[in-house]
Structure formats: C-alpha cells, structure tokens
PDB file of C-alpha atoms in Angstrom:
ATOM      1  CA  UNK E   1       3.177  -8.551   3.978  1.00  0.00           C
ATOM      2  CA  UNK E   2       6.236 -10.542   5.072  1.00  0.00           C
ATOM      3  CA  UNK E   3       9.152  -8.145   4.907  1.00  0.00           C
ATOM      4  CA  UNK E   4      12.027  -9.451   2.798  1.00  0.00           C
ATOM      5  CA  UNK E   5      15.404  -7.801   2.864  1.00  0.00           C
ATOM      6  CA  UNK E   6      16.568  -8.656  -0.613  1.00  0.00           C
ATOM      7  CA  UNK E   7      20.095  -7.466  -0.016  1.00  0.00           C
ATOM      8  CA  UNK E   8      20.481 -10.735   1.874  1.00  0.00           C
ATOM      9  CA  UNK E   9      18.449 -12.699  -0.614  1.00  0.00           C
ATOM     10  CA  UNK E  10      20.874 -15.543  -1.200  1.00  0.00           C
ATOM     11  CA  UNK E  11      21.179 -16.305   2.497  1.00  0.00           C
ATOM     12  CA  UNK E  12      17.502 -15.793   3.181  1.00  0.00           C
ATOM     13  CA  UNK E  13      15.941 -17.820   0.377  1.00  0.00           C
ATOM     14  CA  UNK E  14      15.443 -20.954   2.423  1.00  0.00           C
ATOM     15  CA  UNK E  15      14.000 -19.015   5.328  1.00  0.00           C
ATOM     16  CA  UNK E  16      11.552 -17.184   3.086  1.00  0.00           C
ATOM     17  CA  UNK E  17       9.870 -20.438   2.242  1.00  0.00           C
ATOM     18  CA  UNK E  18       8.858 -20.699   5.884  1.00  0.00           C
ATOM     19  CA  UNK E  19       7.410 -17.188   6.297  1.00  0.00           C
ATOM     20  CA  UNK E  20       3.824 -17.462   7.619  1.00  0.00           C
ATOM     21  CA  UNK E  21       1.271 -16.677   4.953  1.00  0.00           C
ATOM     22  CA  UNK E  22      -0.720 -14.699   7.524  1.00  0.00           C
ATOM     23  CA  UNK E  23       1.809 -11.851   7.478  1.00  0.00           C
ATOM     24  CA  UNK E  24       0.056  -9.972   4.680  1.00  0.00           C
ATOM     25  CA  UNK E  25      -0.534  -6.238   4.776  1.00  0.00           C
ATOM     26  CA  UNK E  26      -3.990  -5.628   6.309  1.00  0.00           C
ATOM     27  CA  UNK E  27      -4.671  -9.294   5.522  1.00  0.00           C
ATOM     28  CA  UNK E  28      -7.037 -10.234   2.733  1.00  0.00           C
ATOM     29  CA  UNK E  29     -10.001  -8.761   4.647  1.00  0.00           C
ATOM     30  CA  UNK E  30      -8.458  -5.348   5.266  1.00  0.00           C
ATOM     31  CA  UNK E  31      -7.152  -5.001   1.734  1.00  0.00           C
ATOM     32  CA  UNK E  32     -10.544  -5.850   0.286  1.00  0.00           C
ATOM     33  CA  UNK E  33     -12.178  -3.288   2.563  1.00  0.00           C
ATOM     34  CA  UNK E  34      -9.858  -0.544   1.310  1.00  0.00           C
ATOM     35  CA  UNK E  35     -10.505  -1.405  -2.339  1.00  0.00           C
ATOM     36  CA  UNK E  36     -14.252  -1.714  -1.872  1.00  0.00           C
ATOM     37  CA  UNK E  37     -14.814   1.474   0.114  1.00  0.00           C
ATOM     38  CA  UNK E  38     -12.538   3.476  -2.186  1.00  0.00           C
ATOM     39  CA  UNK E  39     -14.474   2.315  -5.239  1.00  0.00           C
ATOM     40  CA  UNK E  40     -17.866   2.984  -3.672  1.00  0.00           C
ATOM     41  CA  UNK E  41     -16.817   6.553  -2.808  1.00  0.00           C
ATOM     42  CA  UNK E  42     -15.804   7.569  -6.344  1.00  0.00           C
ATOM     43  CA  UNK E  43     -17.221  10.762  -7.873  1.00  0.00           C
ATOM     44  CA  UNK E  44     -19.989  10.389 -10.445  1.00  0.00           C
ATOM     45  CA  UNK E  45     -17.797  11.732 -13.241  1.00  0.00           C
ATOM     46  CA  UNK E  46     -15.535   8.681 -13.135  1.00  0.00           C
ATOM     47  CA  UNK E  47     -16.310   6.333 -16.054  1.00  0.00           C
ATOM     48  CA  UNK E  48     -19.253   4.042 -15.342  1.00  0.00           C
ATOM     49  CA  UNK E  49     -17.293   0.866 -16.098  1.00  0.00           C
ATOM     50  CA  UNK E  50     -14.839   1.802 -13.339  1.00  0.00           C
ATOM     51  CA  UNK E  51     -17.477   2.724 -10.756  1.00  0.00           C
ATOM     52  CA  UNK E  52     -19.267  -0.546 -11.519  1.00  0.00           C
ATOM     53  CA  UNK E  53     -16.106  -2.587 -10.861  1.00  0.00           C
ATOM     54  CA  UNK E  54     -16.086  -2.132  -7.069  1.00  0.00           C
ATOM     55  CA  UNK E  55     -16.192  -5.849  -6.296  1.00  0.00           C
ATOM     56  CA  UNK E  56     -13.394  -6.603  -8.763  1.00  0.00           C
ATOM     57  CA  UNK E  57     -11.246  -3.747  -7.470  1.00  0.00           C
ATOM     58  CA  UNK E  58     -11.800  -5.107  -3.969  1.00  0.00           C
ATOM     59  CA  UNK E  59     -10.749  -8.604  -5.040  1.00  0.00           C
ATOM     60  CA  UNK E  60      -7.605  -7.305  -6.750  1.00  0.00           C
ATOM     61  CA  UNK E  61      -6.392  -5.249  -3.778  1.00  0.00           C
ATOM     62  CA  UNK E  62      -4.631  -8.224  -2.100  1.00  0.00           C
ATOM     63  CA  UNK E  63      -3.130  -9.389  -5.414  1.00  0.00           C
ATOM     64  CA  UNK E  64       0.568  -8.497  -4.801  1.00  0.00           C
ATOM     65  CA  UNK E  65       0.506 -10.549  -1.605  1.00  0.00           C
ATOM     66  CA  UNK E  66      -0.727 -13.523  -3.641  1.00  0.00           C
ATOM     67  CA  UNK E  67       2.527 -13.289  -5.609  1.00  0.00           C
ATOM     68  CA  UNK E  68       4.238 -14.514  -2.427  1.00  0.00           C
ATOM     69  CA  UNK E  69       2.905 -18.031  -2.921  1.00  0.00           C
ATOM     70  CA  UNK E  70       5.142 -20.619  -1.256  1.00  0.00           C
ATOM     71  CA  UNK E  71       4.688 -22.932  -4.221  1.00  0.00           C
ATOM     72  CA  UNK E  72       5.951 -20.257  -6.605  1.00  0.00           C
ATOM     73  CA  UNK E  73       8.829 -19.273  -4.317  1.00  0.00           C
ATOM     74  CA  UNK E  74       9.963 -22.893  -4.159  1.00  0.00           C
ATOM     75  CA  UNK E  75      10.306 -22.838  -7.928  1.00  0.00           C
ATOM     76  CA  UNK E  76      12.148 -19.514  -8.103  1.00  0.00           C
ATOM     77  CA  UNK E  77      12.619 -16.585  -5.724  1.00  0.00           C
ATOM     78  CA  UNK E  78      12.685 -13.940  -8.472  1.00  0.00           C
ATOM     79  CA  UNK E  79       9.101 -12.710  -8.047  1.00  0.00           C
ATOM     80  CA  UNK E  80       8.926 -12.824  -4.263  1.00  0.00           C
ATOM     81  CA  UNK E  81      12.358 -11.366  -3.624  1.00  0.00           C
ATOM     82  CA  UNK E  82      12.109  -8.814  -6.400  1.00  0.00           C
ATOM     83  CA  UNK E  83       8.677  -7.420  -5.514  1.00  0.00           C
ATOM     84  CA  UNK E  84       8.813  -7.499  -1.711  1.00  0.00           C
ATOM     85  CA  UNK E  85      10.603  -4.110  -1.305  1.00  0.00           C
ATOM     86  CA  UNK E  86       7.740  -2.496  -3.222  1.00  0.00           C
ATOM     87  CA  UNK E  87       5.466  -2.900  -0.187  1.00  0.00           C
ATOM     88  CA  UNK E  88       7.293  -0.653   2.297  1.00  0.00           C
ATOM     89  CA  UNK E  89       9.722   2.167   2.973  1.00  0.00           C
ATOM     90  CA  UNK E  90      11.599   2.430   6.265  1.00  0.00           C
ATOM     91  CA  UNK E  91      11.564   6.209   6.629  1.00  0.00           C
ATOM     92  CA  UNK E  92      13.512   6.180   9.890  1.00  0.00           C
ATOM     93  CA  UNK E  93      16.737   5.064   8.190  1.00  0.00           C
ATOM     94  CA  UNK E  94      17.375   8.558   6.787  1.00  0.00           C
ATOM     95  CA  UNK E  95      17.325  12.026   8.320  1.00  0.00           C
ATOM     96  CA  UNK E  96      14.976  14.714   7.001  1.00  0.00           C
ATOM     97  CA  UNK E  97      17.487  16.164   4.551  1.00  0.00           C
ATOM     98  CA  UNK E  98      18.404  12.748   3.159  1.00  0.00           C
ATOM     99  CA  UNK E  99      14.742  11.817   2.821  1.00  0.00           C
ATOM    100  CA  UNK E 100      13.973  15.008   0.919  1.00  0.00           C
ATOM    101  CA  UNK E 101      16.739  14.236  -1.544  1.00  0.00           C
ATOM    102  CA  UNK E 102      15.647  10.625  -1.901  1.00  0.00           C
ATOM    103  CA  UNK E 103      12.011  11.574  -2.531  1.00  0.00           C
ATOM    104  CA  UNK E 104      13.111  14.074  -5.188  1.00  0.00           C
ATOM    105  CA  UNK E 105      14.879  11.371  -7.211  1.00  0.00           C
ATOM    106  CA  UNK E 106      13.379  11.158 -10.715  1.00  0.00           C
ATOM    107  CA  UNK E 107      12.857   7.397 -10.534  1.00  0.00           C
ATOM    108  CA  UNK E 108      13.487   4.368  -8.353  1.00  0.00           C
ATOM    109  CA  UNK E 109      16.961   3.808  -9.781  1.00  0.00           C
ATOM    110  CA  UNK E 110      18.120   7.307  -8.875  1.00  0.00           C
ATOM    111  CA  UNK E 111      16.421   6.839  -5.514  1.00  0.00           C
ATOM    112  CA  UNK E 112      18.410   3.641  -5.005  1.00  0.00           C
ATOM    113  CA  UNK E 113      21.624   5.532  -5.736  1.00  0.00           C
ATOM    114  CA  UNK E 114      20.797   8.154  -3.110  1.00  0.00           C
ATOM    115  CA  UNK E 115      20.001   5.484  -0.516  1.00  0.00           C
ATOM    116  CA  UNK E 116      23.283   3.683  -1.217  1.00  0.00           C
ATOM    117  CA  UNK E 117      25.121   6.978  -0.807  1.00  0.00           C
ATOM    118  CA  UNK E 118      23.573   7.246   2.661  1.00  0.00           C
ATOM    119  CA  UNK E 119      24.919   3.792   3.538  1.00  0.00           C
ATOM    120  CA  UNK E 120      21.815   1.629   3.137  1.00  0.00           C
ATOM    121  CA  UNK E 121      20.790  -1.068   0.715  1.00  0.00           C
ATOM    122  CA  UNK E 122      17.800   0.158  -1.341  1.00  0.00           C
ATOM    123  CA  UNK E 123      15.970  -3.149  -0.961  1.00  0.00           C
ATOM    124  CA  UNK E 124      16.370  -2.861   2.801  1.00  0.00           C
ATOM    125  CA  UNK E 125      14.802   0.597   2.852  1.00  0.00           C
ATOM    126  CA  UNK E 126      12.039  -0.241   0.359  1.00  0.00           C
ATOM    127  CA  UNK E 127      10.503   1.412  -2.697  1.00  0.00           C
ATOM    128  CA  UNK E 128       6.877   2.022  -1.678  1.00  0.00           C
ATOM    129  CA  UNK E 129       6.424   5.659  -2.802  1.00  0.00           C
ATOM    130  CA  UNK E 130       7.918   4.899  -6.202  1.00  0.00           C
ATOM    131  CA  UNK E 131       5.766   1.789  -6.550  1.00  0.00           C
ATOM    132  CA  UNK E 132       2.669   3.920  -5.932  1.00  0.00           C
ATOM    133  CA  UNK E 133       3.839   6.592  -8.376  1.00  0.00           C
ATOM    134  CA  UNK E 134       4.701   4.054 -11.079  1.00  0.00           C
ATOM    135  CA  UNK E 135       1.316   2.323 -10.925  1.00  0.00           C
ATOM    136  CA  UNK E 136      -0.459   5.687 -10.782  1.00  0.00           C
ATOM    137  CA  UNK E 137       1.276   6.731 -13.987  1.00  0.00           C
ATOM    138  CA  UNK E 138       0.427   3.421 -15.635  1.00  0.00           C
ATOM    139  CA  UNK E 139      -3.197   3.986 -14.709  1.00  0.00           C
ATOM    140  CA  UNK E 140      -3.211   7.551 -16.051  1.00  0.00           C
ATOM    141  CA  UNK E 141      -1.742   6.314 -19.319  1.00  0.00           C
ATOM    142  CA  UNK E 142      -4.385   3.560 -19.443  1.00  0.00           C
ATOM    143  CA  UNK E 143      -7.137   6.178 -19.067  1.00  0.00           C
ATOM    144  CA  UNK E 144      -5.500   8.331 -21.739  1.00  0.00           C
ATOM    145  CA  UNK E 145      -5.551   5.399 -24.159  1.00  0.00           C
ATOM    146  CA  UNK E 146      -9.168   4.648 -23.243  1.00  0.00           C
ATOM    147  CA  UNK E 147     -10.180   8.192 -24.136  1.00  0.00           C
ATOM    148  CA  UNK E 148      -8.785   7.852 -27.652  1.00  0.00           C
ATOM    149  CA  UNK E 149      -9.663   4.189 -28.287  1.00  0.00           C
ATOM    150  CA  UNK E 150     -10.569   3.748 -31.970  1.00  0.00           C
ATOM    151  CA  UNK E 151     -13.576   1.476 -31.370  1.00  0.00           C
ATOM    152  CA  UNK E 152     -15.622  -0.267 -28.683  1.00  0.00           C
ATOM    153  CA  UNK E 153     -13.634  -3.508 -28.913  1.00  0.00           C
ATOM    154  CA  UNK E 154     -10.312  -1.839 -28.173  1.00  0.00           C
ATOM    155  CA  UNK E 155     -11.956   0.210 -25.451  1.00  0.00           C
ATOM    156  CA  UNK E 156     -13.130  -2.977 -23.707  1.00  0.00           C
ATOM    157  CA  UNK E 157      -9.579  -4.361 -23.852  1.00  0.00           C
ATOM    158  CA  UNK E 158      -8.248  -1.175 -22.305  1.00  0.00           C
ATOM    159  CA  UNK E 159     -10.916  -1.295 -19.606  1.00  0.00           C
ATOM    160  CA  UNK E 160      -9.592  -4.696 -18.514  1.00  0.00           C
ATOM    161  CA  UNK E 161      -6.090  -3.201 -18.305  1.00  0.00           C
ATOM    162  CA  UNK E 162      -7.377  -0.229 -16.300  1.00  0.00           C
ATOM    163  CA  UNK E 163      -9.144  -2.365 -13.697  1.00  0.00           C
ATOM    164  CA  UNK E 164      -6.125  -4.616 -13.272  1.00  0.00           C
ATOM    165  CA  UNK E 165      -3.651  -1.754 -12.835  1.00  0.00           C
ATOM    166  CA  UNK E 166      -6.002   0.141 -10.532  1.00  0.00           C
ATOM    167  CA  UNK E 167      -6.583  -2.929  -8.382  1.00  0.00           C
ATOM    168  CA  UNK E 168      -2.875  -3.680  -7.969  1.00  0.00           C
ATOM    169  CA  UNK E 169      -2.131  -0.006  -7.287  1.00  0.00           C
ATOM    170  CA  UNK E 170      -4.697  -0.202  -4.514  1.00  0.00           C
ATOM    171  CA  UNK E 171      -2.663  -2.798  -2.683  1.00  0.00           C
ATOM    172  CA  UNK E 172       0.356  -0.563  -2.307  1.00  0.00           C
ATOM    173  CA  UNK E 173      -1.697   2.465  -1.276  1.00  0.00           C
ATOM    174  CA  UNK E 174      -3.339   0.328   1.408  1.00  0.00           C
ATOM    175  CA  UNK E 175       0.098  -0.844   2.546  1.00  0.00           C
ATOM    176  CA  UNK E 176       1.145   2.765   2.988  1.00  0.00           C
ATOM    177  CA  UNK E 177      -1.737   3.498   5.353  1.00  0.00           C
ATOM    178  CA  UNK E 178      -0.336   1.014   7.894  1.00  0.00           C
ATOM    179  CA  UNK E 179       2.430   2.664   9.962  1.00  0.00           C
ATOM    180  CA  UNK E 180       4.262  -0.672  10.123  1.00  0.00           C
ATOM    181  CA  UNK E 181       5.027  -0.280   6.420  1.00  0.00           C
ATOM    182  CA  UNK E 182       6.869   2.997   6.937  1.00  0.00           C
ATOM    183  CA  UNK E 183       9.400   1.971   9.572  1.00  0.00           C
ATOM    184  CA  UNK E 184      12.133  -0.431  10.570  1.00  0.00           C
ATOM    185  CA  UNK E 185       9.860  -1.210  13.524  1.00  0.00           C
ATOM    186  CA  UNK E 186       7.602  -3.145  11.173  1.00  0.00           C
ATOM    187  CA  UNK E 187       7.106  -6.205  13.344  1.00  0.00           C
ATOM    188  CA  UNK E 188       7.998  -5.389  16.932  1.00  0.00           C
ATOM    189  CA  UNK E 189      10.200  -2.531  18.185  1.00  0.00           C
ATOM    190  CA  UNK E 190      13.895  -2.986  17.396  1.00  0.00           C
ATOM    191  CA  UNK E 191      16.963  -1.409  18.975  1.00  0.00           C
ATOM    192  CA  UNK E 192      16.783   1.109  21.828  1.00  0.00           C
ATOM    193  CA  UNK E 193      13.384   0.889  23.474  1.00  0.00           C
ATOM    194  CA  UNK E 194      13.147   3.382  26.372  1.00  0.00           C
ATOM    195  CA  UNK E 195       9.344   3.353  26.345  1.00  0.00           C
ATOM    196  CA  UNK E 196       9.124  -0.424  26.544  1.00  0.00           C
ATOM    197  CA  UNK E 197       7.141  -0.935  23.363  1.00  0.00           C
ATOM    198  CA  UNK E 198       6.183  -4.485  22.309  1.00  0.00           C
ATOM    199  CA  UNK E 199       8.990  -6.423  20.617  1.00  0.00           C
ATOM    200  CA  UNK E 200       7.233  -9.638  19.619  1.00  0.00           C
ATOM    201  CA  UNK E 201       7.480 -10.508  15.949  1.00  0.00           C
ATOM    202  CA  UNK E 202       3.785 -11.334  15.688  1.00  0.00           C
ATOM    203  CA  UNK E 203       2.645  -7.738  16.177  1.00  0.00           C
ATOM    204  CA  UNK E 204       2.374  -7.072  12.441  1.00  0.00           C
ATOM    205  CA  UNK E 205      -0.040  -9.943  11.920  1.00  0.00           C
ATOM    206  CA  UNK E 206      -1.908  -9.417  15.190  1.00  0.00           C
ATOM    207  CA  UNK E 207      -2.764  -5.858  14.237  1.00  0.00           C
ATOM    208  CA  UNK E 208      -3.442  -5.746  10.527  1.00  0.00           C
ATOM    209  CA  UNK E 209      -4.704  -9.257   9.896  1.00  0.00           C
ATOM    210  CA  UNK E 210      -6.189 -10.859  13.000  1.00  0.00           C
ATOM    211  CA  UNK E 211      -7.591  -7.754  14.687  1.00  0.00           C
ATOM    212  CA  UNK E 212      -8.979  -6.204  11.500  1.00  0.00           C
ATOM    213  CA  UNK E 213     -10.558  -9.482  10.406  1.00  0.00           C
ATOM    214  CA  UNK E 214     -12.311  -9.844  13.745  1.00  0.00           C
ATOM    215  CA  UNK E 215     -13.493  -6.299  14.361  1.00  0.00           C
ATOM    216  CA  UNK E 216     -13.609  -4.040  11.279  1.00  0.00           C
ATOM    217  CA  UNK E 217     -16.516  -3.921   8.838  1.00  0.00           C
ATOM    218  CA  UNK E 218     -17.145  -2.080   5.586  1.00  0.00           C
ATOM    219  CA  UNK E 219     -19.471   0.388   7.296  1.00  0.00           C
ATOM    220  CA  UNK E 220     -16.734   1.304   9.786  1.00  0.00           C
ATOM    221  CA  UNK E 221     -14.296   2.249   7.036  1.00  0.00           C
ATOM    222  CA  UNK E 222     -16.923   4.029   4.985  1.00  0.00           C
ATOM    223  CA  UNK E 223     -17.845   6.188   7.995  1.00  0.00           C
ATOM    224  CA  UNK E 224     -14.195   7.164   8.438  1.00  0.00           C
ATOM    225  CA  UNK E 225     -14.026   8.602   4.913  1.00  0.00           C
ATOM    226  CA  UNK E 226     -15.085  12.143   5.748  1.00  0.00           C
ATOM    227  CA  UNK E 227     -13.068  14.090   3.169  1.00  0.00           C
ATOM    228  CA  UNK E 228     -14.458  14.964  -0.256  1.00  0.00           C
ATOM    229  CA  UNK E 229     -12.744  13.514  -3.349  1.00  0.00           C
ATOM    230  CA  UNK E 230      -9.890  15.612  -4.682  1.00  0.00           C
ATOM    231  CA  UNK E 231      -7.478  15.831  -7.601  1.00  0.00           C
ATOM    232  CA  UNK E 232      -3.887  16.124  -6.443  1.00  0.00           C
ATOM    233  CA  UNK E 233      -2.056  19.005  -8.131  1.00  0.00           C
ATOM    234  CA  UNK E 234       1.249  17.289  -7.275  1.00  0.00           C
ATOM    235  CA  UNK E 235       0.816  13.536  -6.950  1.00  0.00           C
ATOM    236  CA  UNK E 236       4.370  12.879  -5.782  1.00  0.00           C
ATOM    237  CA  UNK E 237       4.052  15.414  -2.970  1.00  0.00           C
ATOM    238  CA  UNK E 238       0.704  13.892  -2.002  1.00  0.00           C
ATOM    239  CA  UNK E 239       2.171  10.385  -1.830  1.00  0.00           C
ATOM    240  CA  UNK E 240       5.084  11.555   0.315  1.00  0.00           C
ATOM    241  CA  UNK E 241       2.739  13.434   2.659  1.00  0.00           C
ATOM    242  CA  UNK E 242       0.511  10.353   2.927  1.00  0.00           C
ATOM    243  CA  UNK E 243       3.424   8.125   3.945  1.00  0.00           C
ATOM    244  CA  UNK E 244       4.814  10.666   6.372  1.00  0.00           C
ATOM    245  CA  UNK E 245       1.401  11.018   8.026  1.00  0.00           C
ATOM    246  CA  UNK E 246       1.186   7.250   8.340  1.00  0.00           C
ATOM    247  CA  UNK E 247       4.658   7.094   9.861  1.00  0.00           C
ATOM    248  CA  UNK E 248       3.621   9.698  12.440  1.00  0.00           C
ATOM    249  CA  UNK E 249       1.104   7.159  13.753  1.00  0.00           C
ATOM    250  CA  UNK E 250       3.763   4.516  14.470  1.00  0.00           C
ATOM    251  CA  UNK E 251       4.328   5.328  18.139  1.00  0.00           C
ATOM    252  CA  UNK E 252       0.591   5.728  18.872  1.00  0.00           C
ATOM    253  CA  UNK E 253       0.134   2.248  17.363  1.00  0.00           C
ATOM    254  CA  UNK E 254       2.832   0.788  19.612  1.00  0.00           C
ATOM    255  CA  UNK E 255       1.457   2.613  22.646  1.00  0.00           C
ATOM    256  CA  UNK E 256      -1.983   1.110  22.028  1.00  0.00           C
ATOM    257  CA  UNK E 257      -0.543  -2.394  21.762  1.00  0.00           C
ATOM    258  CA  UNK E 258       1.500  -1.858  24.917  1.00  0.00           C
ATOM    259  CA  UNK E 259      -1.682  -0.979  26.800  1.00  0.00           C
ATOM    260  CA  UNK E 260      -3.801  -3.789  25.326  1.00  0.00           C
ATOM    261  CA  UNK E 261      -2.538  -6.201  22.699  1.00  0.00           C
ATOM    262  CA  UNK E 262      -4.299  -6.171  19.348  1.00  0.00           C
ATOM    263  CA  UNK E 263      -5.911  -9.608  19.224  1.00  0.00           C
ATOM    264  CA  UNK E 264      -9.086 -11.129  17.762  1.00  0.00           C
ATOM    265  CA  UNK E 265     -10.500 -11.693  21.233  1.00  0.00           C
ATOM    266  CA  UNK E 266      -9.726  -8.213  22.600  1.00  0.00           C
ATOM    267  CA  UNK E 267     -10.817  -4.769  21.502  1.00  0.00           C
ATOM    268  CA  UNK E 268     -10.909  -1.316  23.055  1.00  0.00           C
ATOM    269  CA  UNK E 269     -12.628   1.733  21.540  1.00  0.00           C
ATOM    270  CA  UNK E 270      -9.199   3.292  21.013  1.00  0.00           C
ATOM    271  CA  UNK E 271      -7.861   0.245  19.161  1.00  0.00           C
ATOM    272  CA  UNK E 272     -10.839   0.015  16.851  1.00  0.00           C
ATOM    273  CA  UNK E 273     -10.810   3.755  16.171  1.00  0.00           C
ATOM    274  CA  UNK E 274      -7.119   3.591  15.271  1.00  0.00           C
ATOM    275  CA  UNK E 275      -7.497   0.685  12.843  1.00  0.00           C
ATOM    276  CA  UNK E 276     -10.575   2.224  11.219  1.00  0.00           C
ATOM    277  CA  UNK E 277      -8.843   5.590  10.822  1.00  0.00           C
ATOM    278  CA  UNK E 278      -5.849   4.052   9.085  1.00  0.00           C
ATOM    279  CA  UNK E 279      -7.998   1.952   6.756  1.00  0.00           C
ATOM    280  CA  UNK E 280     -10.134   5.003   6.018  1.00  0.00           C
ATOM    281  CA  UNK E 281      -7.024   7.040   5.237  1.00  0.00           C
ATOM    282  CA  UNK E 282      -5.909   4.340   2.812  1.00  0.00           C
ATOM    283  CA  UNK E 283      -9.313   4.207   1.130  1.00  0.00           C
ATOM    284  CA  UNK E 284      -9.493   7.995   0.723  1.00  0.00           C
ATOM    285  CA  UNK E 285      -5.982   8.143  -0.688  1.00  0.00           C
ATOM    286  CA  UNK E 286      -6.728   5.345  -3.134  1.00  0.00           C
ATOM    287  CA  UNK E 287      -9.987   6.934  -4.291  1.00  0.00           C
ATOM    288  CA  UNK E 288      -8.205  10.251  -4.836  1.00  0.00           C
ATOM    289  CA  UNK E 289      -5.295   8.700  -6.742  1.00  0.00           C
ATOM    290  CA  UNK E 290      -7.733   6.874  -9.026  1.00  0.00           C
ATOM    291  CA  UNK E 291      -9.660  10.120  -9.527  1.00  0.00           C
ATOM    292  CA  UNK E 292      -6.482  12.111 -10.144  1.00  0.00           C
ATOM    293  CA  UNK E 293      -5.345   9.591 -12.757  1.00  0.00           C
ATOM    294  CA  UNK E 294      -8.678   9.909 -14.560  1.00  0.00           C
ATOM    295  CA  UNK E 295      -8.962  13.693 -14.522  1.00  0.00           C
ATOM    296  CA  UNK E 296      -5.330  14.378 -15.432  1.00  0.00           C
ATOM    297  CA  UNK E 297      -5.416  11.833 -18.257  1.00  0.00           C
ATOM    298  CA  UNK E 298      -7.347  14.454 -20.219  1.00  0.00           C
ATOM    299  CA  UNK E 299      -4.653  17.082 -19.728  1.00  0.00           C
ATOM    300  CA  UNK E 300      -1.663  17.359 -22.044  1.00  0.00           C
ATOM    301  CA  UNK E 301       1.418  17.863 -19.863  1.00  0.00           C
ATOM    302  CA  UNK E 302       3.696  20.827 -20.453  1.00  0.00           C
ATOM    303  CA  UNK E 303       6.922  19.685 -22.239  1.00  0.00           C
ATOM    304  CA  UNK E 304       9.863  19.465 -19.868  1.00  0.00           C
TER     305      UNK E 304
END
C-alpha cells in the first residue's frame, strides 16, 4: 500500500498520481494467499456458503488497494486520500501510556482526538485497528441478519454482503501482519539510524510484493498456521495484541534486509521463514476474526 499522509493532502495530490502501483500491501499475490489460507482453515461449524467461498474471499483480499486506481484518483482524490490511513498505524509516534489511551477510545473519532492531543495528525498516524474493528462488527451484524433472514431469497442477498465485507476486512488484517504497516519506518528507516538499517524507499515493495511473489506459495503459508481456531473473548484486545506483535518484528525485518536485501532473485532460509511467518500470522488472525464474528453473532450482548 502506498502510504498517504492525508494531513498534507492538498499539497500531495499531484504527487499521489505518480505513486507506483506496485507499492501494495503484500502485493496482490500475498493478499490472495492470506485470504485463501484463512478460508481453507475455517472450522466446520462455519456456514457452508462461507467455507465454500475461499476463492472469492482470496480475490477480495486485495480490494482496498484496487481503490487506489490512478484513473480514479485523477478524477477525484476523495477515495484514495480518505481510505489510505485505514491501512496502517504508526505505533512508534506515541509512548505506551498514550497508546493505551488511544486504543481505549470508543471509536475512530475519539481516537483522532486523542492523537491530536498528543501532537500528531490522525491521518498521519493511521486508523488500522479501528478499521479492523469496524469491518469485524459489520461482519458480525451481517451474520446476525443471516441467522434471522425471513426466507431463502433474503438469505442469499445477505450472503453476498457477508462475503464482500469479510473479503475487504481480510485486506486490513493482512496489512497488520506486515511490520511496515505498524511504524513510521514503513519504507526505509527514517531519522536516527545507529544500527545502519536500510533507508531506500523501495524496501516496502521489495519485501512484501516482489519477494513474496517470487518465493512464497500457498503450502508455505498453510504450514505456518499451527494454532487451532479460536473465538476472541475481547476482539479489541486481540487486534491490539496482533498489531503490537507485528510491530515487534520491525527491527528483525530491517536486520534481515541489511544482511541480504529482499529481492526476487535472492532468498535465504531466514528471509523466507520471516515472510511465511508474517503471512501465516495474518491468515490465522483473519480466520479467527471471521470465526469470532460468526460465533458471537448468535449471542445477545449485555446492555451497556
């Protein structure tokens, strides 16, 4: 995903039209792998129509990057500029106490207020955890409506809605499994660099698009999914933990690239293992969010 700082949108609009289309999170190949392996690992008690939609869920995983079409952006920047902050959150802008307060915000608007209070533009920091939560809640509501559909025709309509929301949700979960999407160091190390990490602004694409396309297969990701499906008792806490765990892999990612650049023509066992582990983490998280949305759609929440 090309990272757009919408706080500077007016000045950046012309430049955005020149952003390489290859800078997409995990690239089309990686995103499809996450969607496909997540869908194929679903528990048997998920509805059959959903389990049978693996290929469609795979196709839909890259969908939010398709919204960044140059042709559409030339017509109007509203979609590209407005949706780009949904793909990331730069966790290193805030200290631990500030982050805890920001994550506790009831919605993205309150979150934005807390980020402004800390001195940052919300669109610069990004909205990824709230994007994941919002789509997860949409999906749970879709499943709830499916359960009480009055007839088979309405149920089929709702099934189309479910697959679409689940597929788009998958994109943002996959984004979160890439450490680049959790840091200001999203495309080369910026600022103080005592360890001499790579600073080139092609790192993002070299790793998640070119390298993954050349070296990672469905079987690799499937083998990395070693944890059993689960229902999250606290989805928000699970999303935060997922992003924090991804962020913890940022320096190992940079250290690997410093040793041997991620490129289509080069691969070390350590590089491949790292990429597979992150894609597997994304696929497991996506499977479990889908499963959580289904199971909890049958539960009436306690009034607040």
